[in-house]
PDB file of C-alpha atoms in Angstrom:
ATOM      1  CA  MET A   1      49.177   5.787  40.936  1.00  0.00           C
ATOM      2  CA  PRO A   2      50.712   7.847  43.051  1.00  0.00           C
ATOM      3  CA  GLU A   3      52.815  10.989  41.420  1.00  0.00           C
ATOM      4  CA  SER A   4      55.673   9.653  42.899  1.00  0.00           C
ATOM      5  CA  ALA A   5      55.885   6.380  40.622  1.00  0.00           C
ATOM      6  CA  GLU A   6      55.902   8.365  37.130  1.00  0.00           C
ATOM      7  CA  PRO A   7      59.659   8.538  35.896  1.00  0.00           C
ATOM      8  CA  GLN A   8      61.429  11.805  36.542  1.00  0.00           C
ATOM      9  CA  SER A   9      63.826  12.158  34.131  1.00  0.00           C
ATOM     10  CA  ARG A  10      62.095  11.009  30.993  1.00  0.00           C
ATOM     11  CA  THR A  11      57.804   9.684  30.113  1.00  0.00           C
ATOM     12  CA  VAL A  12      56.343   7.832  27.625  1.00  0.00           C
ATOM     13  CA  ASP A  13      55.547  11.201  25.634  1.00  0.00           C
ATOM     14  CA  ASP A  14      59.206  12.516  25.138  1.00  0.00           C
ATOM     15  CA  HIS A  15      60.537  11.757  21.869  1.00  0.00           C
ATOM     16  CA  THR A  16      64.569  12.416  21.657  1.00  0.00           C
ATOM     17  CA  PRO A  17      67.588  10.902  18.892  1.00  0.00           C
ATOM     18  CA  GLY A  18      68.185   7.824  19.112  1.00  0.00           C
ATOM     19  CA  ALA A  19      71.711   7.119  19.379  1.00  0.00           C
ATOM     20  CA  SER A  20      71.664   6.237  15.645  1.00  0.00           C
ATOM     21  CA  GLY A  21      71.280   9.988  15.258  1.00  0.00           C
ATOM     22  CA  GLN A  22      67.761   9.690  13.626  1.00  0.00           C
ATOM     23  CA  GLN A  23      64.649  11.322  15.270  1.00  0.00           C
ATOM     24  CA  LEU A  24      62.441   9.650  15.847  1.00  0.00           C
ATOM     25  CA  PRO A  25      58.832  10.333  14.845  1.00  0.00           C
ATOM     26  CA  PRO A  26      55.709  11.956  17.005  1.00  0.00           C
ATOM     27  CA  SER A  27      53.946   8.766  18.601  1.00  0.00           C
ATOM     28  CA  ALA A  28      50.004   9.806  17.972  1.00  0.00           C
ATOM     29  CA  ALA A  29      49.024   7.207  20.112  1.00  0.00           C
ATOM     30  CA  ALA A  30      51.455   8.080  23.075  1.00  0.00           C
ATOM     31  CA  GLU A  31      48.412   9.021  25.569  1.00  0.00           C
ATOM     32  CA  VAL A  32      46.285   6.169  24.548  1.00  0.00           C
ATOM     33  CA  ASP A  33      49.955   4.136  25.538  1.00  0.00           C
ATOM     34  CA  ARG A  34      49.997   5.954  28.618  1.00  0.00           C
ATOM     35  CA  LYS A  35      45.958   5.395  29.628  1.00  0.00           C
ATOM     36  CA  HIS A  36      47.286   1.482  28.955  1.00  0.00           C
ATOM     37  CA  LEU A  37      49.828   1.595  31.205  1.00  0.00           C
ATOM     38  CA  GLN A  38      47.380   3.335  33.374  1.00  0.00           C
ATOM     39  CA  THR A  39      45.192   0.389  33.486  1.00  0.00           C
ATOM     40  CA  ALA A  40      48.078  -2.262  33.298  1.00  0.00           C
ATOM     41  CA  VAL A  41      48.419  -0.720  37.313  1.00  0.00           C
ATOM     42  CA  THR A  42      44.583  -0.702  38.093  1.00  0.00           C
ATOM     43  CA  TRP A  43      44.169  -4.161  37.252  1.00  0.00           C
ATOM     44  CA  GLY A  44      46.934  -5.387  39.006  1.00  0.00           C
ATOM     45  CA  ARG A  45      49.691  -6.547  36.236  1.00  0.00           C
ATOM     46  CA  ILE A  46      51.972  -3.892  36.571  1.00  0.00           C
ATOM     47  CA  ARG A  47      52.291  -2.962  40.763  1.00  0.00           C
ATOM     48  CA  GLU A  48      52.493   0.638  41.715  1.00  0.00           C
ATOM     49  CA  ASP A  49      56.383   0.485  42.840  1.00  0.00           C
ATOM     50  CA  GLU A  50      57.071  -1.335  39.544  1.00  0.00           C
ATOM     51  CA  PHE A  51      55.410   1.546  37.463  1.00  0.00           C
ATOM     52  CA  ALA A  52      58.781   4.017  36.826  1.00  0.00           C
ATOM     53  CA  GLU A  53      60.864   0.802  35.717  1.00  0.00           C
ATOM     54  CA  LEU A  54      58.317  -0.865  33.268  1.00  0.00           C
ATOM     55  CA  ALA A  55      57.350   2.689  31.993  1.00  0.00           C
ATOM     56  CA  GLN A  56      61.057   3.300  30.719  1.00  0.00           C
ATOM     57  CA  THR A  57      60.927   0.115  29.282  1.00  0.00           C
ATOM     58  CA  TYR A  58      57.526   0.073  27.686  1.00  0.00           C
ATOM     59  CA  LEU A  59      59.525   3.626  26.387  1.00  0.00           C
ATOM     60  CA  HIS A  60      62.388   2.080  25.253  1.00  0.00           C
ATOM     61  CA  TYR A  61      60.409  -0.256  22.865  1.00  0.00           C
ATOM     62  CA  GLN A  62      57.743   2.001  21.613  1.00  0.00           C
ATOM     63  CA  GLU A  63      60.238   4.906  20.325  1.00  0.00           C
ATOM     64  CA  LEU A  64      62.521   1.197  18.948  1.00  0.00           C
ATOM     65  CA  ALA A  65      59.038   0.333  17.045  1.00  0.00           C
ATOM     66  CA  GLU A  66      58.196   4.212  15.616  1.00  0.00           C
ATOM     67  CA  LEU A  67      61.816   4.538  14.526  1.00  0.00           C
ATOM     68  CA  PHE A  68      61.026   0.762  12.571  1.00  0.00           C
ATOM     69  CA  ASP A  69      57.586   2.280  11.091  1.00  0.00           C
ATOM     70  CA  ALA A  70      59.743   5.111   9.963  1.00  0.00           C
ATOM     71  CA  GLY A  71      62.380   2.875   8.145  1.00  0.00           C
ATOM     72  CA  PRO A  72      65.276   4.085   6.774  1.00  0.00           C
ATOM     73  CA  ALA A  73      65.994   6.817   4.517  1.00  0.00           C
ATOM     74  CA  PRO A  74      64.875   6.365   0.880  1.00  0.00           C
ATOM     75  CA  SER A  75      67.337   4.902  -1.818  1.00  0.00           C
ATOM     76  CA  PRO A  76      66.739   2.773  -4.577  1.00  0.00           C
ATOM     77  CA  ASP A  77      67.515  -0.762  -3.612  1.00  0.00           C
ATOM     78  CA  PRO A  78      67.265  -0.682   0.387  1.00  0.00           C
ATOM     79  CA  ASP A  79      68.819  -3.660   2.151  1.00  0.00           C
ATOM     80  CA  LEU A  80      66.260  -4.050   5.217  1.00  0.00           C
ATOM     81  CA  ALA A  81      67.922  -6.503   6.564  1.00  0.00           C
ATOM     82  CA  THR A  82      70.995  -4.942   7.465  1.00  0.00           C
ATOM     83  CA  TRP A  83      69.366  -1.177   8.659  1.00  0.00           C
ATOM     84  CA  ALA A  84      67.306  -3.143  11.308  1.00  0.00           C
ATOM     85  CA  THR A  85      70.668  -5.460  12.459  1.00  0.00           C
ATOM     86  CA  THR A  86      72.125  -1.823  12.557  1.00  0.00           C
ATOM     87  CA  ILE A  87      69.457   0.008  14.476  1.00  0.00           C
ATOM     88  CA  LEU A  88      69.413  -3.054  17.002  1.00  0.00           C
ATOM     89  CA  GLN A  89      72.538  -2.683  17.172  1.00  0.00           C
ATOM     90  CA  LEU A  90      72.797   1.086  18.080  1.00  0.00           C
ATOM     91  CA  GLU A  91      69.186   1.418  20.215  1.00  0.00           C
ATOM     92  CA  SER A  92      68.463  -2.122  21.694  1.00  0.00           C
ATOM     93  CA  PRO A  93      71.779  -3.970  21.599  1.00  0.00           C
ATOM     94  CA  ASP A  94      70.534  -6.163  24.407  1.00  0.00           C
ATOM     95  CA  LEU A  95      67.375  -7.084  22.359  1.00  0.00           C
ATOM     96  CA  LEU A  96      70.118  -8.421  19.604  1.00  0.00           C
ATOM     97  CA  GLU A  97      71.562 -10.507  21.704  1.00  0.00           C
ATOM     98  CA  LEU A  98      68.407 -12.117  23.028  1.00  0.00           C
ATOM     99  CA  LEU A  99      67.641 -12.529  19.163  1.00  0.00           C
ATOM    100  CA  ASN A 100      70.869 -14.140  17.980  1.00  0.00           C
ATOM    101  CA  LEU A 101      69.961 -16.460  21.221  1.00  0.00           C
ATOM    102  CA  ASP A 102      67.396 -17.622  19.285  1.00  0.00           C
ATOM    103  CA  LEU A 103      67.953 -18.084  16.641  1.00  0.00           C
ATOM    104  CA  ALA A 104      71.149 -20.276  16.926  1.00  0.00           C
ATOM    105  CA  ASP A 105      69.037 -22.953  17.965  1.00  0.00           C
ATOM    106  CA  GLU A 106      67.144 -24.997  15.742  1.00  0.00           C
ATOM    107  CA  ALA A 107      65.192 -26.965  17.623  1.00  0.00           C
ATOM    108  CA  LEU A 108      63.645 -24.259  19.468  1.00  0.00           C
ATOM    109  CA  LEU A 109      62.812 -22.753  15.773  1.00  0.00           C
ATOM    110  CA  ASP A 110      60.851 -25.845  14.687  1.00  0.00           C
ATOM    111  CA  ARG A 111      58.728 -26.236  17.545  1.00  0.00           C
ATOM    112  CA  TRP A 112      56.804 -22.456  15.599  1.00  0.00           C
ATOM    113  CA  GLY A 113      54.342 -22.284  12.316  1.00  0.00           C
ATOM    114  CA  SER A 114      54.042 -19.268  10.373  1.00  0.00           C
ATOM    115  CA  SER A 115      51.812 -16.847  10.476  1.00  0.00           C
ATOM    116  CA  THR A 116      51.200 -13.661   8.405  1.00  0.00           C
ATOM    117  CA  THR A 117      52.661 -10.200   8.988  1.00  0.00           C
ATOM    118  CA  THR A 118      50.250  -8.518   7.978  1.00  0.00           C
ATOM    119  CA  GLU A 119      46.582  -7.888   9.569  1.00  0.00           C
ATOM    120  CA  LYS A 120      43.363  -8.122   7.224  1.00  0.00           C
ATOM    121  CA  ASN A 121      43.446  -4.925   6.969  1.00  0.00           C
ATOM    122  CA  GLY A 122      46.291  -4.959   5.014  1.00  0.00           C
ATOM    123  CA  SER A 123      48.463  -2.869   7.889  1.00  0.00           C
ATOM    124  CA  ALA A 124      51.914  -4.421   8.606  1.00  0.00           C
ATOM    125  CA  SER A 125      51.984  -6.210  12.312  1.00  0.00           C
ATOM    126  CA  VAL A 126      55.554  -7.161  11.819  1.00  0.00           C
ATOM    127  CA  PRO A 127      57.946  -4.192  11.036  1.00  0.00           C
ATOM    128  CA  GLN A 128      59.019  -5.042   7.490  1.00  0.00           C
ATOM    129  CA  ALA A 129      62.742  -4.656   7.522  1.00  0.00           C
ATOM    130  CA  LEU A 130      62.120  -7.018  10.773  1.00  0.00           C
ATOM    131  CA  ALA A 131      60.812  -9.276   8.434  1.00  0.00           C
ATOM    132  CA  GLN A 132      63.204  -9.353   5.914  1.00  0.00           C
ATOM    133  CA  LEU A 133      65.997  -9.476   8.862  1.00  0.00           C
ATOM    134  CA  PHE A 134      64.244 -12.848   9.954  1.00  0.00           C
ATOM    135  CA  ALA A 135      64.122 -14.161   6.600  1.00  0.00           C
ATOM    136  CA  THR A 136      67.084 -13.714   5.855  1.00  0.00           C
ATOM    137  CA  ARG A 137      69.286 -15.032   9.053  1.00  0.00           C
ATOM    138  CA  LEU A 138      66.171 -18.135   8.406  1.00  0.00           C
ATOM    139  CA  GLY A 139      67.734 -18.411   4.645  1.00  0.00           C
ATOM    140  CA  SER A 140      64.272 -18.008   3.577  1.00  0.00           C
ATOM    141  CA  HIS A 141      62.537 -15.432   0.649  1.00  0.00           C
ATOM    142  CA  ALA A 142      62.275 -12.411   2.081  1.00  0.00           C
ATOM    143  CA  GLY A 143      59.556 -10.499   0.139  1.00  0.00           C
ATOM    144  CA  LEU A 144      56.803 -12.788   1.475  1.00  0.00           C
ATOM    145  CA  ASP A 145      53.628 -12.235   3.340  1.00  0.00           C
ATOM    146  CA  TYR A 146      54.714 -14.477   6.209  1.00  0.00           C
ATOM    147  CA  GLY A 147      56.964 -15.792   8.177  1.00  0.00           C
ATOM    148  CA  HIS A 148      58.326 -17.533  11.367  1.00  0.00           C
ATOM    149  CA  ALA A 149      55.507 -17.375  13.943  1.00  0.00           C
ATOM    150  CA  GLY A 150      57.187 -17.560  16.854  1.00  0.00           C
ATOM    151  CA  LEU A 151      59.634 -14.935  16.266  1.00  0.00           C
ATOM    152  CA  ASN A 152      56.521 -12.959  14.619  1.00  0.00           C
ATOM    153  CA  HIS A 153      55.021 -13.368  18.293  1.00  0.00           C
ATOM    154  CA  THR A 154      57.851 -12.112  20.000  1.00  0.00           C
ATOM    155  CA  TYR A 155      60.473  -9.463  18.436  1.00  0.00           C
ATOM    156  CA  GLY A 156      57.951  -8.767  15.572  1.00  0.00           C
ATOM    157  CA  TYR A 157      55.329  -7.960  18.128  1.00  0.00           C
ATOM    158  CA  LEU A 158      56.864  -6.425  20.406  1.00  0.00           C
ATOM    159  CA  LEU A 159      58.104  -4.005  17.737  1.00  0.00           C
ATOM    160  CA  SER A 160      54.996  -3.515  16.244  1.00  0.00           C
ATOM    161  CA  PRO A 161      53.978  -0.342  16.441  1.00  0.00           C
ATOM    162  CA  VAL A 162      50.372  -0.641  13.939  1.00  0.00           C
ATOM    163  CA  PRO A 163      47.287  -0.172  15.886  1.00  0.00           C
ATOM    164  CA  THR A 164      45.253  -2.995  15.098  1.00  0.00           C
ATOM    165  CA  GLU A 165      41.266  -3.545  15.888  1.00  0.00           C
ATOM    166  CA  PHE A 166      42.314  -5.835  19.187  1.00  0.00           C
ATOM    167  CA  GLY A 167      44.615  -3.125  20.153  1.00  0.00           C
ATOM    168  CA  ARG A 168      48.597  -3.426  19.741  1.00  0.00           C
ATOM    169  CA  LYS A 169      50.403  -6.249  19.173  1.00  0.00           C
ATOM    170  CA  ARG A 170      53.117  -5.074  21.589  1.00  0.00           C
ATOM    171  CA  HIS A 171      51.038  -4.994  24.592  1.00  0.00           C
ATOM    172  CA  ARG A 172      50.925  -8.062  25.570  1.00  0.00           C
ATOM    173  CA  TRP A 173      54.891  -7.856  26.105  1.00  0.00           C
ATOM    174  CA  THR A 174      55.413  -3.757  27.514  1.00  0.00           C
ATOM    175  CA  SER A 175      52.749  -3.985  30.012  1.00  0.00           C
ATOM    176  CA  GLN A 176      53.025  -7.848  30.935  1.00  0.00           C
ATOM    177  CA  GLU A 177      49.731  -9.247  29.738  1.00  0.00           C
ATOM    178  CA  VAL A 178      50.753 -12.255  28.796  1.00  0.00           C
ATOM    179  CA  ALA A 179      52.957 -12.716  32.011  1.00  0.00           C
ATOM    180  CA  HIS A 180      50.310 -11.703  34.057  1.00  0.00           C
ATOM    181  CA  THR A 181      48.022 -14.699  32.889  1.00  0.00           C
ATOM    182  CA  LEU A 182      50.397 -16.793  33.789  1.00  0.00           C
ATOM    183  CA  GLY A 183      51.679 -15.702  36.795  1.00  0.00           C
ATOM    184  CA  ILE A 184      55.194 -14.581  36.092  1.00  0.00           C
ATOM    185  CA  PRO A 185      56.255 -11.441  37.847  1.00  0.00           C
ATOM    186  CA  GLY A 186      58.773  -8.783  36.336  1.00  0.00           C
ATOM    187  CA  LYS A 187      59.654  -7.829  33.272  1.00  0.00           C
ATOM    188  CA  TRP A 188      59.328 -11.216  31.620  1.00  0.00           C
ATOM    189  CA  PRO A 189      60.339 -12.052  29.390  1.00  0.00           C
ATOM    190  CA  LEU A 190      62.553  -9.545  28.400  1.00  0.00           C
ATOM    191  CA  SER A 191      64.613  -8.722  31.876  1.00  0.00           C
ATOM    192  CA  GLN A 192      67.000 -11.634  32.343  1.00  0.00           C
ATOM    193  CA  GLY A 193      70.263  -9.850  33.298  1.00  0.00           C
ATOM    194  CA  PRO A 194      73.544  -9.457  31.763  1.00  0.00           C
ATOM    195  CA  SER A 195      75.066 -12.848  29.608  1.00  0.00           C
ATOM    196  CA  PRO A 196      71.571 -14.066  28.959  1.00  0.00           C
ATOM    197  CA  GLN A 197      71.449 -17.769  28.750  1.00  0.00           C
ATOM    198  CA  GLN A 198      68.113 -17.594  26.559  1.00  0.00           C
ATOM    199  CA  GLY A 199      66.686 -15.453  24.477  1.00  0.00           C
ATOM    200  CA  MET A 200      62.893 -14.085  24.327  1.00  0.00           C
ATOM    201  CA  LEU A 201      61.390 -16.694  22.662  1.00  0.00           C
ATOM    202  CA  ALA A 202      62.884 -19.207  24.302  1.00  0.00           C
ATOM    203  CA  GLU A 203      61.489 -17.998  27.482  1.00  0.00           C
ATOM    204  CA  VAL A 204      58.621 -17.825  25.701  1.00  0.00           C
ATOM    205  CA  THR A 205      58.678 -21.010  24.304  1.00  0.00           C
ATOM    206  CA  ALA A 206      59.711 -22.717  27.806  1.00  0.00           C
ATOM    207  CA  VAL A 207      56.600 -21.928  29.256  1.00  0.00           C
ATOM    208  CA  LEU A 208      53.925 -22.758  26.605  1.00  0.00           C
ATOM    209  CA  GLU A 209      55.417 -25.885  26.986  1.00  0.00           C
ATOM    210  CA  SER A 210      54.877 -26.473  31.083  1.00  0.00           C
ATOM    211  CA  VAL A 211      51.071 -25.345  30.488  1.00  0.00           C
ATOM    212  CA  ALA A 212      50.304 -26.212  27.529  1.00  0.00           C
ATOM    213  CA  PRO A 213      52.934 -28.462  25.829  1.00  0.00           C
ATOM    214  CA  LEU A 214      53.055 -29.776  22.185  1.00  0.00           C
ATOM    215  CA  ASN A 215      51.476 -33.000  20.983  1.00  0.00           C
ATOM    216  CA  ARG A 216      54.367 -34.460  19.642  1.00  0.00           C
ATOM    217  CA  PRO A 217      57.277 -36.792  20.298  1.00  0.00           C
ATOM    218  CA  ASP A 218      60.074 -34.936  19.917  1.00  0.00           C
ATOM    219  CA  ALA A 219      61.296 -32.966  22.655  1.00  0.00           C
ATOM    220  CA  TRP A 220      63.030 -29.187  23.121  1.00  0.00           C
ATOM    221  CA  SER A 221      64.562 -28.080  26.605  1.00  0.00           C
ATOM    222  CA  SER A 222      65.753 -24.864  27.684  1.00  0.00           C
ATOM    223  CA  PRO A 223      68.882 -24.505  27.085  1.00  0.00           C
ATOM    224  CA  ALA A 224      69.376 -22.170  30.610  1.00  0.00           C
ATOM    225  CA  THR A 225      71.400 -22.804  32.549  1.00  0.00           C
ATOM    226  CA  ALA A 226      72.710 -20.316  35.077  1.00  0.00           C
ATOM    227  CA  THR A 227      69.542 -18.255  34.850  1.00  0.00           C
ATOM    228  CA  ALA A 228      66.728 -19.801  35.505  1.00  0.00           C
ATOM    229  CA  THR A 229      64.145 -19.955  33.525  1.00  0.00           C
ATOM    230  CA  ALA A 230      60.559 -18.425  34.656  1.00  0.00           C
ATOM    231  CA  HIS A 231      58.126 -20.753  35.944  1.00  0.00           C
ATOM    232  CA  ALA A 232      54.119 -19.664  35.065  1.00  0.00           C
ATOM    233  CA  LEU A 233      51.820 -20.863  37.926  1.00  0.00           C
ATOM    234  CA  ALA A 234      49.474 -23.725  37.835  1.00  0.00           C
ATOM    235  CA  MET A 235      47.152 -23.539  34.867  1.00  0.00           C
ATOM    236  CA  LYS A 236      43.403 -24.861  34.612  1.00  0.00           C
ATOM    237  CA  VAL A 237      42.815 -25.534  30.899  1.00  0.00           C
ATOM    238  CA  LEU A 238      38.940 -24.479  30.016  1.00  0.00           C
ATOM    239  CA  ARG A 239      38.343 -25.585  27.163  1.00  0.00           C
ATOM    240  CA  GLU A 240      40.073 -27.178  24.196  1.00  0.00           C
ATOM    241  CA  LEU A 241      38.824 -26.906  20.558  1.00  0.00           C
ATOM    242  CA  PRO A 242      40.239 -28.834  17.516  1.00  0.00           C
ATOM    243  CA  ALA A 243      39.690 -27.754  14.205  1.00  0.00           C
ATOM    244  CA  ASN A 244      40.853 -30.143  10.060  1.00  0.00           C
ATOM    245  CA  GLY A 245      40.571 -27.959   7.426  1.00  0.00           C
ATOM    246  CA  GLU A 246      41.785 -27.876   3.812  1.00  0.00           C
ATOM    247  CA  SER A 247      43.340 -25.278   1.805  1.00  0.00           C
ATOM    248  CA  THR A 248      42.553 -24.575  -1.755  1.00  0.00           C
ATOM    249  CA  ASN A 249      45.576 -26.473  -3.028  1.00  0.00           C
ATOM    250  CA  GLY A 250      44.551 -29.223  -1.134  1.00  0.00           C
ATOM    251  CA  THR A 251      46.848 -28.824   1.996  1.00  0.00           C
ATOM    252  CA  ARG A 252      45.202 -30.769   4.860  1.00  0.00           C
ATOM    253  CA  TRP A 253      45.902 -28.349   8.475  1.00  0.00           C
ATOM    254  CA  THR A 254      44.567 -29.442  11.964  1.00  0.00           C
ATOM    255  CA  ALA A 255      45.051 -26.542  14.413  1.00  0.00           C
ATOM    256  CA  ARG A 256      44.540 -26.484  18.049  1.00  0.00           C
ATOM    257  CA  THR A 257      42.758 -23.706  20.485  1.00  0.00           C
ATOM    258  CA  ARG A 258      43.167 -23.795  23.881  1.00  0.00           C
ATOM    259  CA  VAL A 259      41.732 -21.471  26.601  1.00  0.00           C
ATOM    260  CA  LEU A 260      43.555 -21.564  29.741  1.00  0.00           C
ATOM    261  CA  ARG A 261      43.032 -19.665  33.329  1.00  0.00           C
ATOM    262  CA  ARG A 262      45.263 -19.764  36.221  1.00  0.00           C
ATOM    263  CA  ALA A 263      44.834 -21.917  38.844  1.00  0.00           C
ATOM    264  CA  ASP A 264      45.041 -19.336  41.620  1.00  0.00           C
ATOM    265  CA  LEU A 265      42.011 -17.464  39.895  1.00  0.00           C
ATOM    266  CA  THR A 266      38.428 -17.701  40.609  1.00  0.00           C
ATOM    267  CA  ALA A 267      36.017 -16.913  38.130  1.00  0.00           C
ATOM    268  CA  GLU A 268      34.756 -14.460  39.227  1.00  0.00           C
ATOM    269  CA  GLN A 269      38.034 -12.951  39.935  1.00  0.00           C
ATOM    270  CA  ALA A 270      38.967 -13.647  36.125  1.00  0.00           C
ATOM    271  CA  SER A 271      36.132 -11.818  34.768  1.00  0.00           C
ATOM    272  CA  LYS A 272      37.863  -8.188  34.794  1.00  0.00           C
ATOM    273  CA  GLY A 273      40.268  -7.662  32.282  1.00  0.00           C
ATOM    274  CA  ASP A 274      42.107  -9.803  30.017  1.00  0.00           C
ATOM    275  CA  GLN A 275      42.744 -12.797  32.286  1.00  0.00           C
ATOM    276  CA  LEU A 276      42.521 -16.198  30.272  1.00  0.00           C
ATOM    277  CA  LEU A 277      45.597 -16.558  27.441  1.00  0.00           C
ATOM    278  CA  LEU A 278      44.145 -18.627  24.867  1.00  0.00           C
ATOM    279  CA  VAL A 279      47.400 -20.523  22.350  1.00  0.00           C
ATOM    280  CA  TYR A 280      46.888 -21.726  18.907  1.00  0.00           C
ATOM    281  CA  SER A 281      48.781 -24.367  17.469  1.00  0.00           C
ATOM    282  CA  LEU A 282      48.638 -26.094  14.026  1.00  0.00           C
ATOM    283  CA  SER A 283      49.732 -28.862  12.265  1.00  0.00           C
ATOM    284  CA  VAL A 284      50.139 -29.403   8.032  1.00  0.00           C
ATOM    285  CA  ASP A 285      49.541 -32.570   6.489  1.00  0.00           C
ATOM    286  CA  ALA A 286      49.315 -33.934   9.027  1.00  0.00           C
ATOM    287  CA  GLY A 287      53.099 -32.975  10.147  1.00  0.00           C
ATOM    288  CA  LEU A 288      54.199 -32.233  13.765  1.00  0.00           C
ATOM    289  CA  GLU A 289      51.869 -30.166  15.981  1.00  0.00           C
ATOM    290  CA  ARG A 290      53.429 -26.185  15.708  1.00  0.00           C
ATOM    291  CA  TYR A 291      53.178 -23.341  18.221  1.00  0.00           C
ATOM    292  CA  ILE A 292      51.641 -20.331  15.845  1.00  0.00           C
ATOM    293  CA  THR A 293      50.544 -17.376  18.689  1.00  0.00           C
ATOM    294  CA  ALA A 294      49.296 -17.150  22.387  1.00  0.00           C
ATOM    295  CA  PHE A 295      48.098 -14.633  23.707  1.00  0.00           C
ATOM    296  CA  PRO A 296      45.167 -12.676  26.632  1.00  0.00           C
ATOM    297  CA  VAL A 297      42.207 -13.000  26.442  1.00  0.00           C
ATOM    298  CA  SER A 298      38.760 -11.833  28.259  1.00  0.00           C
ATOM    299  CA  ALA A 299      36.584 -13.913  30.413  1.00  0.00           C
ATOM    300  CA  ALA A 300      33.226 -12.160  28.068  1.00  0.00           C
ATOM    301  CA  TRP A 301      35.683 -12.954  25.013  1.00  0.00           C
ATOM    302  CA  TYR A 302      35.686 -16.761  26.210  1.00  0.00           C
ATOM    303  CA  ALA A 303      31.606 -16.556  26.739  1.00  0.00           C
ATOM    304  CA  GLU A 304      31.744 -15.980  22.803  1.00  0.00           C
ATOM    305  CA  LEU A 305      33.791 -18.674  21.261  1.00  0.00           C
ATOM    306  CA  LYS A 306      31.714 -21.165  19.571  1.00  0.00           C
ATOM    307  CA  ASP A 307      32.905 -24.525  18.364  1.00  0.00           C
ATOM    308  CA  PRO A 308      34.199 -24.712  15.039  1.00  0.00           C
ATOM    309  CA  ASP A 309      31.821 -24.002  12.141  1.00  0.00           C
ATOM    310  CA  GLU A 310      31.391 -26.450   9.522  1.00  0.00           C
ATOM    311  CA  ASN A 311      34.058 -24.230   7.341  1.00  0.00           C
ATOM    312  CA  PRO A 312      36.490 -24.301   9.471  1.00  0.00           C
ATOM    313  CA  HIS A 313      39.338 -21.528   8.716  1.00  0.00           C
ATOM    314  CA  LEU A 314      42.936 -21.037   9.529  1.00  0.00           C
ATOM    315  CA  LYS A 315      42.772 -18.191  12.449  1.00  0.00           C
ATOM    316  CA  TYR A 316      44.942 -15.587  14.586  1.00  0.00           C
ATOM    317  CA  ASN A 317      47.308 -14.712  11.570  1.00  0.00           C
ATOM    318  CA  ALA A 318      48.357 -17.802  11.260  1.00  0.00           C
ATOM    319  CA  SER A 319      49.783 -19.161   7.823  1.00  0.00           C
ATOM    320  CA  LEU A 320      50.464 -22.733   6.189  1.00  0.00           C
ATOM    321  CA  GLY A 321      53.732 -21.110   4.845  1.00  0.00           C
ATOM    322  CA  ALA A 322      54.869 -22.293   0.821  1.00  0.00           C
TER     323      ALA A 322
END
């Protein structure tokens, strides 16, 4: 990466007070995150001439994630939903505008199921304040360990500072991992220019519906009019695995795992890095199929993918909800 591609005013190691006046905590993973961005250039997810601009975007969401991780000042009864809204208004009003657009689209929200907000090791995959904001706006209970899978997958993971065994969840958005598997250039799904027509979740859902549609009779279409929805390249479904199971309380579910590869890539070209896309969806008690998550996987991971065993279980943070 040429030295000239480095951001001139700030770097991914800088930490300054945000508009809220709160000092952001130091990032212990700054060097790891920098290397992740550089790897994205090496593997071709990010062009060298895009690095400086994308690094600024990355820095913004890295700092915002750290701010959410730090949380508000201690108080006897903190209103985390209000605090989260205030932070977004001050630090990232454009992101709040996208979130508000998505929250206003009930048909869009119904395309997604439920997912947990914690990892198996107990760490929060979605910041608690953000999870409470989602729950409050959706009219659901704020103290649950699961929530709306679409909001968790997009805004929640974008602002998730907690590392998992598979890396930081926000990398799928901040270093163009998902966009690259789909062949979408630029800062998708976060760059829509002034007066956006739809939110981040709508952008992601519209693309998923074009490459891995849900098996359900009702239709949802993107509300974008003035701004065209991003278009993915043609995709080839490499494998589709169904799974059926039943919870301890008798709730039956059917899951579907699909792994896709861009049609313009050969198997050899797709063998380096995470260039395949996994899409996981779920229906509960013979209800409508809903998306749970979508994320990049490697060819090596795909080679180890096995058929469902005799005791199938929910995967990828899926939840049956209430």
